[in-house]
Amino acid sequence: MVRGGRLLPGGLLSEGATGSRAHPVFRMFVRWVRRPLLPVARLWRRNIQLRVVAATLLMSLGVVLLLGLVVIGQVRNGLLEAKRQAAQSQAAGGFAVAEQLADDAADGRAEGESGSGRRGVQDTGIWLSNLVAQLASGGQGVYYPVALSSEEEADTFGADETTGTHGPRAWGSVRPEESVSEAMRRALDESTDTHEQHGRVVFDDGRTEAALIIGKRLNDPNGDPYQLYYLFPFEQEEKSLSLVKGTLATAGVFVVVLLGAIAWLVVRQVVTPVRMAARISERLAAGRLQERMKVTGEDDIARLGESFNKMARNLQLKIQQLEELSRMQRRFVSDVSHELRTPLTTVRMAADVIHEARDDFDPVTKRSAELLLGQLDRFESLLADLLEISRFDAGAAALEAEPVDLRDVVRRVLEGAEPLAERKGSRLVVRGDERPVVAEADARRIERVLRNLVVNAVEHGEGRDVVIRLASGDGAVAVAVRDYGVGLKPGEANRVFNRFWRADPARARTTGGTGLGLSIAVEDARLHGGWLQAWGEPGGGSQFRLTIPQTAGEPLRGSPIPLEPADSRRRREPQKALPGMVRAAAPPARSPHGLPGPEPAGPPRGGGGAGAADAGGTGTPGGPSGRNGTGRTGKTGTARGHGHDADRHDGG
């Protein structure tokens, strides 16, 4: 078969010929089948009482069925054995009566032979009919006597001497030749013993009944053999067995339902307090700390309720204490920050006067004036950060979101960080600014976050390039800042955003950072409903990634930029291990203002990498910066506002 100029092997249709139609239909069918089952499955998973009652019912049903089978089997065996013994006794008496009647008829025939020698033969059919009628009326219970000819002397068995026809006799509306099997008739011809067999009695109206058949070969008054059978139907036994089955079924259903009700009541006594505790726990988690369980009695459940209420009271007390302490702390920080502004303004004015007249001082006093002004700048930055943190802690921070092109924000940040980068010998490279990267955001807060990240990367990049990457997709925009400095040690990524934390306490803040920049950046990202995350490896640098939704208020499902960069050491080593491969040329980098320029494929210009540093969040661009934390090797440290990071991306 040829399709599209290609020969499909074996004349089979290509994979897409039917799959595109079959798969959606199959999935639709599966969804249609599963839809009504989902609520049941959810109820089964969440309701322990339902599972216990269902398990009790199933196990009870199994026990009742097993017990019923055993009882019915015993009753059936008992009924069959009683029927067999009664039938054997009845048949033995009937066979004895038939033999006695045959002997009496033979003696009477011998006395009358002087008249006609063939008179006994002519009366055999009548004698046999009388025998069957007499046997049927002379016993107890329900049975059917049947007389059949013996194959050994079939031609001598009949109603008269001329026809020689077989004359089977039976009492009632029984079909004798259809009720007795050929195998049993042959067995009686071969032996004179009594034989018995389970079979079915066939009546003239076509109905059948199970029966026990007992037969024996006897001789008539003429000495000719015939077969006499007793057919004992199991009608009464079947009625008795049906009655037993019905009784057992009714009792079994009643027992199963009763056990289910008992299990439901018992489990309810245990599950109800647990459900109450679960509801109270949910309310406590929602902030309703005054909720308590209702306790009755003195049993284990009551003790559990008392313990739960005691725990809730202690939890409420501790939370109230912590809330009060937090309010006092926030109030203290805010009050101190505000109160310090007035003396700081006075000191600033005096310091400015001294700094302007520093040329008239001796070298030592001149240097002191310069240091005084620098530390005042840092003090003002710290006060501004403390005020901002207090606003976040008090929940007073407000988001002023509007459509913003992040490329403009990045350009302003790079212009401010350019002097610091020149002093450090680092080059600022921008990637992904070919197209607009627009999101609903607070431009002032985003600029503050990026300023912290860029200044930190420059400070700890050890003179290497700092790469800023922008991307958008899947309802999110992201900005990643990559450096190639000393990197991040294992276990530090979860602490890099903590307030006043530094990876190396002995290392000085060369640019005068406050230690609060990354903490404020985290709060800014959380205020946007986004993430601020860190990655790093020792000697391989670090990368900080800011991800926010394109539309304010929408949840994030992933980030368009991978947290671990493509040029990390873990990703480069497998490529180096492949022999005979030529490394592709790295894509052109961009200058600090977006112009094309070279970008290193790995850590450029020597060893080391950038740690995650903390820029003074509210300081001037390119101003003082201090390190307040580094990340962990090859892992991610995350600060986010909603859910977890799926780290889904569409670009590297």
XYZ file of C-alpha atoms in Angstrom:
652
model
C 0.000 0.000 0.000
C 1.350 3.390 -0.970
C 0.451 6.559 0.877
C 2.063 9.931 0.425
C 4.735 8.443 -1.874
C 5.853 5.891 0.759
C 5.167 2.179 0.952
C 3.759 1.099 4.269
C 5.151 -2.310 5.311
C 2.733 -5.206 5.135
C -0.001 -3.045 3.679
C -0.913 -1.845 7.167
C -2.411 1.530 7.812
C -0.155 4.111 9.326
C -0.409 4.769 13.030
C -2.276 8.020 12.613
C -4.829 6.584 10.218
C -7.089 5.306 12.968
C -5.540 6.509 16.180
C -6.760 10.079 15.778
C -10.341 8.839 15.645
C -10.162 5.859 18.013
C -8.305 7.481 20.898
C -10.661 10.438 21.500
C -13.693 8.153 21.308
C -12.112 5.730 23.744
C -11.164 8.532 26.124
C -14.686 9.936 25.881
C -16.122 6.510 26.687
C -13.803 6.126 29.673
C -14.778 9.560 30.968
C -18.463 8.744 30.466
C -18.080 5.517 32.436
C -15.987 7.076 35.189
C -18.115 10.164 35.726
C -20.885 8.494 37.801
C -18.295 6.398 39.657
C -16.179 9.309 40.844
C -18.585 10.450 43.614
C -18.902 6.863 44.826
C -15.127 6.382 44.831
C -14.644 9.687 46.631
C -17.237 8.709 49.261
C -15.580 5.293 49.653
C -12.148 6.852 50.226
C -13.335 9.473 52.695
C -15.949 7.541 54.727
C -14.394 4.995 57.075
C -17.816 4.109 58.464
C -19.019 3.073 55.015
C -15.927 0.913 54.490
C -16.311 -0.830 57.862
C -20.025 -1.513 57.347
C -19.440 -2.734 53.786
C -16.623 -5.026 54.940
C -18.833 -6.354 57.760
C -21.679 -7.028 55.342
C -19.414 -8.811 52.880
C -17.777 -10.967 55.532
C -21.151 -11.731 57.144
C -22.586 -12.653 53.775
C -19.660 -14.997 53.166
C -20.096 -16.652 56.571
C -23.857 -17.035 56.077
C -23.379 -18.521 52.599
C -20.795 -20.981 53.860
C -22.955 -21.951 56.827
C -26.000 -22.265 54.577
C -24.169 -24.544 52.167
C -23.033 -26.781 55.026
C -26.513 -26.945 56.591
C -28.244 -27.564 53.264
C -25.745 -30.297 52.443
C -26.325 -31.999 55.780
C -30.104 -31.744 55.443
C -29.999 -33.076 51.891
C -27.846 -36.024 52.893
C -30.114 -36.772 55.840
C -33.269 -36.652 53.725
C -31.734 -38.852 51.030
C -30.531 -41.407 53.544
C -33.921 -41.566 55.280
C -35.650 -41.882 51.915
C -33.262 -44.614 50.843
C -33.816 -46.681 53.975
C -37.605 -46.354 53.775
C -37.573 -47.170 50.058
C -35.394 -50.255 50.545
C -37.714 -51.538 53.271
C -40.813 -50.880 51.172
C -39.293 -52.488 48.058
C -38.093 -55.558 49.950
C -41.601 -56.140 51.297
C -43.093 -55.690 47.833
C -40.654 -58.094 46.247
C -41.513 -60.700 48.930
C -45.243 -60.239 48.310
C -44.732 -60.637 44.538
C -42.792 -63.866 45.046
C -45.438 -65.179 47.420
C -48.245 -64.366 44.991
C -46.359 -66.043 42.142
C -45.855 -69.173 44.221
C -49.524 -69.254 45.201
C -50.616 -68.823 41.590
C -48.236 -71.562 40.477
C -49.668 -73.990 43.057
C -53.226 -73.206 41.918
C -52.242 -73.740 38.300
C -50.758 -77.141 39.155
C -54.037 -78.258 40.728
C -56.071 -77.223 37.648
C -53.850 -78.692 34.896
C -56.309 -81.501 34.311
C -58.589 -79.072 32.447
C -56.292 -76.990 30.184
C -52.510 -77.121 30.261
C -52.125 -73.554 28.871
C -54.579 -71.793 31.205
C -51.808 -70.295 33.395
C -50.154 -68.731 30.368
C -53.336 -67.051 29.308
C -53.802 -65.524 32.787
C -50.229 -64.120 33.193
C -51.060 -60.627 31.904
C -54.086 -60.359 34.134
C -52.093 -61.676 37.082
C -49.372 -59.078 36.503
C -51.860 -56.193 36.338
C -53.469 -57.388 39.546
C -50.025 -57.635 41.137
C -49.134 -54.020 40.301
C -52.494 -52.781 41.600
C -52.158 -54.782 44.785
C -48.589 -53.572 45.436
C -49.588 -49.944 44.820
C -52.396 -50.100 47.403
C -50.679 -52.146 50.029
C -47.837 -49.796 51.130
C -47.259 -46.436 52.809
C -45.964 -43.284 51.188
C -45.837 -42.224 47.565
C -44.351 -44.712 45.123
C -45.124 -46.255 41.738
C -44.778 -50.027 41.055
C -43.677 -50.840 37.519
C -43.409 -54.280 35.836
C -41.368 -54.766 32.672
C -40.539 -57.804 30.612
C -37.226 -59.522 30.875
C -35.247 -59.687 27.666
C -34.433 -63.326 28.338
C -38.038 -64.532 27.838
C -39.650 -61.624 26.084
C -41.726 -63.747 23.692
C -43.538 -65.560 26.525
C -44.642 -62.391 28.322
C -47.984 -61.135 27.087
C -51.708 -60.983 27.514
C -52.513 -64.105 25.414
C -50.723 -66.965 23.730
C -51.248 -65.786 20.169
C -49.796 -62.277 20.077
C -46.763 -62.655 22.353
C -46.687 -58.800 22.796
C -44.819 -57.225 25.657
C -47.091 -55.793 28.278
C -45.388 -53.324 30.659
C -47.476 -52.520 33.702
C -47.320 -49.340 35.804
C -49.451 -47.725 38.444
C -50.744 -44.233 37.792
C -49.776 -42.074 34.816
C -46.151 -43.204 34.726
C -44.416 -44.109 31.494
C -42.565 -47.237 32.588
C -40.190 -47.753 29.676
C -39.072 -44.080 29.712
C -38.717 -43.947 33.502
C -36.394 -46.972 33.772
C -33.063 -46.684 32.002
C -31.711 -49.358 29.675
C -28.620 -49.741 31.803
C -30.649 -50.743 34.841
C -32.755 -53.166 32.829
C -29.637 -54.869 31.512
C -28.240 -55.022 35.029
C -31.380 -56.833 36.237
C -31.191 -59.296 33.312
C -27.625 -60.144 34.286
C -28.219 -60.551 38.029
C -31.041 -61.539 40.355
C -29.863 -59.145 43.076
C -31.744 -55.997 44.024
C -30.493 -52.896 42.183
C -31.124 -49.245 42.894
C -30.451 -46.083 40.888
C -31.262 -42.370 40.964
C -33.307 -41.306 37.975
C -36.358 -39.364 36.937
C -39.980 -40.485 36.726
C -41.631 -39.520 33.417
C -45.398 -38.956 33.491
C -47.919 -38.989 30.662
C -48.271 -35.194 30.747
C -44.534 -34.787 30.089
C -43.417 -33.615 33.539
C -40.608 -35.383 35.356
C -39.578 -35.809 38.972
C -36.362 -36.977 40.587
C -36.757 -40.403 42.105
C -34.999 -43.385 43.628
C -35.592 -46.509 41.506
C -35.223 -49.978 43.100
C -35.681 -53.077 40.926
C -35.329 -56.851 41.000
C -35.794 -59.681 38.544
C -38.574 -62.117 39.609
C -40.473 -65.067 38.066
C -44.172 -65.124 37.272
C -46.496 -68.112 38.034
C -45.356 -69.751 34.791
C -41.717 -69.504 35.860
C -40.891 -66.858 33.250
C -38.683 -63.927 34.408
C -39.947 -60.349 34.603
C -38.616 -57.138 36.198
C -40.381 -55.449 39.055
C -39.475 -51.823 39.980
C -40.401 -49.421 42.733
C -40.183 -45.737 41.810
C -39.959 -43.490 44.874
C -40.189 -39.802 43.861
C -38.396 -37.138 45.941
C -41.310 -34.740 45.846
C -41.727 -34.505 49.622
C -37.989 -34.339 50.206
C -37.645 -31.549 47.664
C -40.404 -29.617 49.401
C -38.689 -30.127 52.729
C -35.337 -29.050 51.269
C -36.927 -25.990 49.656
C -38.450 -25.080 53.000
C -35.067 -25.399 54.664
C -33.434 -23.276 51.933
C -36.070 -20.577 52.251
C -35.735 -20.550 56.015
C -31.954 -20.323 55.814
C -32.101 -17.572 53.167
C -34.542 -15.530 55.233
C -32.513 -16.026 58.378
C -29.286 -15.262 56.507
C -30.613 -11.994 55.093
C -31.894 -11.024 58.513
C -28.556 -11.868 60.143
C -26.542 -9.960 57.514
C -28.755 -6.885 57.810
C -28.652 -7.113 61.592
C -24.856 -7.408 61.622
C -24.601 -4.458 59.244
C -26.823 -2.362 61.495
C -24.790 -3.397 64.546
C -21.543 -2.540 62.774
C -22.977 0.821 61.696
C -24.039 1.666 65.240
C -20.754 0.531 66.785
C -18.585 2.316 64.234
C -20.746 5.412 64.502
C -19.960 5.651 68.208
C -16.258 5.719 67.363
C -16.334 7.676 64.110
C -18.637 10.482 65.241
C -16.136 11.924 67.769
C -13.368 11.563 65.192
C -15.431 13.461 62.627
C -16.213 16.094 65.213
C -12.503 16.407 65.998
C -11.742 16.735 62.275
C -14.328 19.517 61.854
C -13.056 21.320 64.932
C -9.479 20.988 63.641
C -10.485 22.524 60.314
C -12.139 25.415 62.125
C -9.069 25.876 64.306
C -6.906 25.904 61.198
C -9.225 28.544 59.711
C -8.561 30.792 62.709
C -11.640 30.057 64.823
C -9.620 29.276 67.926
C -12.622 29.311 70.270
C -14.064 26.069 68.838
C -14.192 23.060 71.215
C -15.411 19.468 71.130
C -18.518 18.412 73.047
C -17.473 15.863 75.672
C -19.898 13.400 77.305
C -19.070 10.427 79.516
C -15.787 9.165 80.894
C -14.682 6.590 78.304
C -11.688 6.680 75.970
C -13.493 8.894 73.462
C -14.356 11.345 76.223
C -10.731 11.445 77.344
C -9.717 12.047 73.729
C -12.153 14.978 73.548
C -10.848 16.444 76.783
C -7.257 16.147 75.548
C -8.228 17.754 72.245
C -9.942 20.655 73.988
C -6.953 21.126 76.275
C -4.665 21.176 73.253
C -6.938 23.707 71.537
C -6.932 25.953 74.621
C -3.152 25.834 74.875
C -2.834 26.445 71.154
C -5.178 29.423 71.354
C -3.218 30.856 74.279
C 0.132 30.422 72.525
C -1.146 31.913 69.289
C -2.582 34.891 71.129
C 0.723 35.367 72.896
C 2.632 35.136 69.635
C 0.233 37.521 67.913
C 0.592 40.003 70.737
C 4.366 39.636 70.662
C 4.367 40.065 66.882
C 2.212 43.184 67.154
C 4.521 44.593 69.792
C 7.544 43.788 67.649
C 6.051 45.391 64.552
C 4.963 48.406 66.542
C 8.414 48.681 68.087
C 10.190 48.476 64.717
C 7.818 50.982 63.179
C 8.032 53.381 66.132
C 11.810 53.142 66.345
C 12.158 53.672 62.599
C 9.938 56.723 62.704
C 11.533 58.121 65.847
C 15.012 57.714 64.425
C 14.188 59.814 61.379
C 14.262 63.110 63.285
C 17.696 62.709 64.911
C 18.978 61.107 61.732
C 17.907 64.162 59.737
C 19.765 66.419 62.180
C 22.864 64.237 62.059
C 22.628 64.173 58.259
C 22.585 67.965 58.081
C 25.595 68.192 60.392
C 27.414 65.475 58.479
C 26.778 67.246 55.182
C 28.284 70.461 56.595
C 31.301 68.602 57.901
C 31.687 66.685 54.631
C 31.625 69.900 52.565
C 34.388 71.376 54.722
C 36.526 68.225 54.749
C 39.218 69.788 52.552
C 40.119 72.132 55.406
C 40.753 69.223 57.811
C 43.817 67.144 58.351
C 43.888 63.760 56.554
C 42.606 61.764 59.530
C 39.653 64.094 60.179
C 38.895 64.265 56.447
C 38.700 60.462 56.226
C 36.462 60.399 59.285
C 34.071 62.855 57.630
C 33.869 60.649 54.541
C 33.223 57.509 56.609
C 30.552 59.339 58.590
C 28.647 60.271 55.442
C 28.893 56.726 54.036
C 27.578 55.139 57.220
C 24.730 57.657 57.351
C 23.727 56.582 53.847
C 23.691 52.997 55.004
C 21.730 53.935 58.135
C 19.067 55.672 56.047
C 18.828 52.653 53.763
C 18.408 50.367 56.779
C 15.645 52.555 58.208
C 13.818 52.541 54.880
C 14.056 48.758 54.701
C 12.813 48.381 58.263
C 9.807 50.550 57.489
C 9.066 48.502 54.397
C 9.358 45.241 56.330
C 7.034 46.579 59.021
C 4.452 47.420 56.352
C 4.652 43.859 54.994
C 4.356 42.388 58.489
C 1.338 44.544 59.236
C -0.328 43.596 55.938
C -0.432 47.227 54.874
C 1.530 46.777 51.642
C -0.609 47.501 48.579
C -0.039 46.417 44.994
C -0.464 49.041 42.300
C -0.544 46.785 39.256
C -0.625 48.046 35.701
C 0.645 46.678 32.366
C 4.430 46.949 32.424
C 7.050 45.906 29.870
C 9.739 44.276 31.985
C 12.374 45.182 29.399
C 12.044 48.835 30.441
C 12.381 47.869 34.096
C 15.499 45.821 33.328
C 17.043 48.734 31.389
C 16.551 51.090 34.339
C 18.095 48.541 36.700
C 21.107 48.028 34.412
C 21.671 51.771 34.095
C 21.792 52.063 37.854
C 24.037 49.001 38.309
C 26.466 49.893 35.498
C 28.871 51.947 37.701
C 29.177 49.109 40.216
C 29.684 46.584 37.406
C 32.488 48.690 35.933
C 34.236 48.878 39.292
C 33.926 45.111 39.740
C 34.978 44.365 36.167
C 31.737 42.538 35.345
C 29.739 42.752 32.143
C 25.913 42.869 32.186
C 24.366 40.698 29.449
C 20.640 40.631 28.588
C 18.867 37.720 26.910
C 15.298 37.369 25.655
C 14.570 41.074 25.140
C 13.794 40.713 21.438
C 10.037 40.712 22.097
C 7.920 42.583 24.654
C 7.606 40.895 28.044
C 4.435 42.481 29.406
C 2.730 41.710 32.717
C 0.358 43.398 35.135
C 2.739 44.379 37.918
C 3.887 47.143 40.232
C 6.850 48.572 38.352
C 8.388 50.103 41.480
C 8.416 46.813 43.384
C 9.635 44.751 40.419
C 12.451 47.239 39.863
C 13.423 46.947 43.518
C 13.526 43.136 43.295
C 15.622 43.117 40.134
C 17.957 45.776 41.516
C 18.651 43.553 44.518
C 19.314 40.510 42.339
C 21.538 42.311 39.827
C 23.591 44.177 42.440
C 24.057 40.983 44.441
C 25.186 39.118 41.316
C 27.677 41.865 40.454
C 29.035 42.069 43.983
C 29.569 38.307 44.291
C 30.312 37.565 40.620
C 34.073 38.120 41.119
C 34.426 40.130 37.927
C 32.594 37.636 35.705
C 29.638 38.210 33.431
C 26.136 38.605 34.851
C 23.399 37.340 32.531
C 19.824 38.641 32.820
C 17.303 36.451 30.974
C 13.653 37.371 30.234
C 10.901 35.060 28.991
C 7.124 34.735 28.963
C 4.686 31.915 28.324
C 1.920 29.805 29.834
C 0.414 32.791 31.620
C 3.640 33.771 33.393
C 6.681 36.002 32.906
C 10.083 35.400 34.435
C 13.384 37.208 34.894
C 16.477 35.184 35.832
C 19.775 36.693 37.003
C 22.764 34.379 36.459
C 26.280 34.900 37.778
C 29.449 32.778 37.745
C 30.905 33.560 41.136
C 31.656 31.431 44.170
C 28.276 29.730 43.984
C 26.061 28.346 46.739
C 26.777 25.634 49.259
C 24.435 22.741 49.986
C 21.715 23.530 52.503
C 21.885 27.306 52.187
C 19.166 27.913 49.590
C 16.383 27.592 52.152
C 17.983 30.318 54.286
C 19.151 32.727 51.611
C 15.988 34.830 51.911
C 16.078 35.065 55.709
C 16.510 38.476 57.262
C 20.096 39.502 58.096
C 21.432 36.063 57.147
C 24.841 35.655 55.476
C 26.526 32.518 54.219
C 29.895 33.747 55.496
C 29.472 35.936 58.598
C 33.165 36.824 58.509
C 32.816 38.390 55.067
C 32.302 42.156 55.156
C 29.504 43.924 53.306
C 31.756 45.733 50.846
C 28.900 47.717 49.353
C 27.101 48.388 52.632
C 23.984 46.254 52.215
C 21.382 46.144 54.974
C 20.723 42.381 54.927
C 17.016 42.921 54.230
C 17.008 43.264 50.461
C 16.176 39.671 49.570
C 13.590 39.475 52.347
C 11.833 42.508 50.889
C 12.190 41.039 47.402
C 10.469 37.866 48.578
C 7.576 39.877 49.990
C 7.300 41.841 46.740
C 7.160 38.598 44.745
C 4.567 37.154 47.106
C 2.491 40.332 46.834
C 2.360 39.747 43.055
C 1.312 36.112 43.604
C 4.674 34.956 42.231
C 7.873 33.131 43.209
C 11.418 34.159 43.950
C 13.743 31.156 43.837
C 17.451 30.466 44.086
C 19.780 27.865 42.600
C 23.523 27.473 42.861
C 26.539 25.171 42.978
C 29.988 25.685 44.534
C 32.322 27.213 41.979
C 29.559 27.238 39.345
C 27.750 30.411 40.245
C 24.111 30.919 41.087
C 20.847 31.932 39.498
C 17.896 33.751 41.025
C 14.569 33.555 39.212
C 11.566 35.866 39.631
C 8.283 34.525 38.225
C 4.986 36.451 38.297
C 1.657 35.899 36.514
C 0.975 37.905 33.379
C -2.453 38.813 34.723
C -2.659 39.998 38.309
C -4.495 37.551 40.545
C -4.113 34.512 38.269
C -2.450 31.414 39.765
C 0.941 30.290 38.494
C 1.295 26.861 36.895
C 4.970 27.057 36.014
C 7.815 29.252 34.901
C 9.017 29.849 31.327
C 12.661 29.758 32.503
C 14.232 26.666 34.101
C 15.597 27.314 37.562
C 18.794 25.376 36.855
C 20.551 27.037 33.902
C 21.615 25.061 30.848
C 25.301 25.849 31.449
C 25.387 24.385 34.957
C 28.149 21.936 35.733
C 25.749 19.010 36.126
C 24.370 19.555 32.626
C 27.743 20.217 31.027
C 29.539 17.098 32.295
C 27.487 14.562 30.245
C 28.233 16.580 27.111
C 31.966 16.603 27.825
C 31.921 12.830 28.303
C 30.693 12.206 24.723
C 33.755 11.598 22.463
C 34.091 13.122 19.032
C 31.438 15.768 19.573
C 32.021 19.393 18.619
C 30.580 21.973 20.969
C 28.241 24.318 19.163
C 29.027 27.993 19.228
C 27.304 29.841 22.031
C 24.556 32.237 20.974
C 25.609 35.857 20.795
C 25.364 37.715 24.043
C 24.193 41.248 24.550
C 25.865 44.293 25.889
C 24.722 45.903 29.084
C 22.147 47.822 27.045
C 20.924 44.926 24.913
C 23.514 45.145 22.097
C 25.004 41.912 20.698
C 28.106 40.677 22.402
C 29.872 37.429 23.332
C 28.582 35.195 26.118
C 30.627 32.428 27.645
C 29.333 28.873 27.366
C 30.505 28.075 30.895
C 31.877 30.004 33.825
C 33.825 32.785 32.090
C 37.207 34.188 32.921
C 38.508 31.923 35.633
C 37.090 30.025 38.591
C 34.522 30.907 41.145
C 30.914 31.888 40.894
C 28.449 34.322 42.280
C 26.787 33.876 45.565
C 23.326 35.079 46.241
C 23.865 38.458 47.756
C 21.519 40.967 49.200
C 21.375 44.450 47.860
C 20.087 47.271 49.942
C 16.506 47.064 48.813
C 15.626 50.707 48.989
C 19.007 52.207 48.312
C 19.970 53.989 45.148
C 20.729 51.888 42.042
C 24.217 50.616 42.172
C 24.503 51.765 45.760
C 25.524 49.805 48.827
C 24.826 46.126 48.835
C 25.378 43.452 51.454
C 25.155 39.689 51.248
C 22.479 38.094 53.377
C 22.559 34.525 52.098
C 23.620 32.028 49.497
C 21.822 28.986 48.098
C 22.410 25.277 47.909
C 24.253 23.296 45.299
C 22.206 22.030 42.420
C 19.048 22.513 44.448
C 16.464 25.202 44.703
C 15.510 27.528 47.459
C 12.032 28.917 46.984
C 10.142 31.879 48.323
C 6.651 31.987 46.902
C 3.157 33.144 47.545
C 0.892 30.402 46.194
C 1.247 26.620 46.005
C 4.432 24.993 44.781
C 6.699 25.443 41.804
C 6.140 22.956 39.028
C 9.326 24.280 37.354
C 7.670 23.861 33.997
C 9.319 25.925 31.292
C 9.378 26.384 27.586
C 12.819 27.807 27.198
C 16.274 27.254 28.515
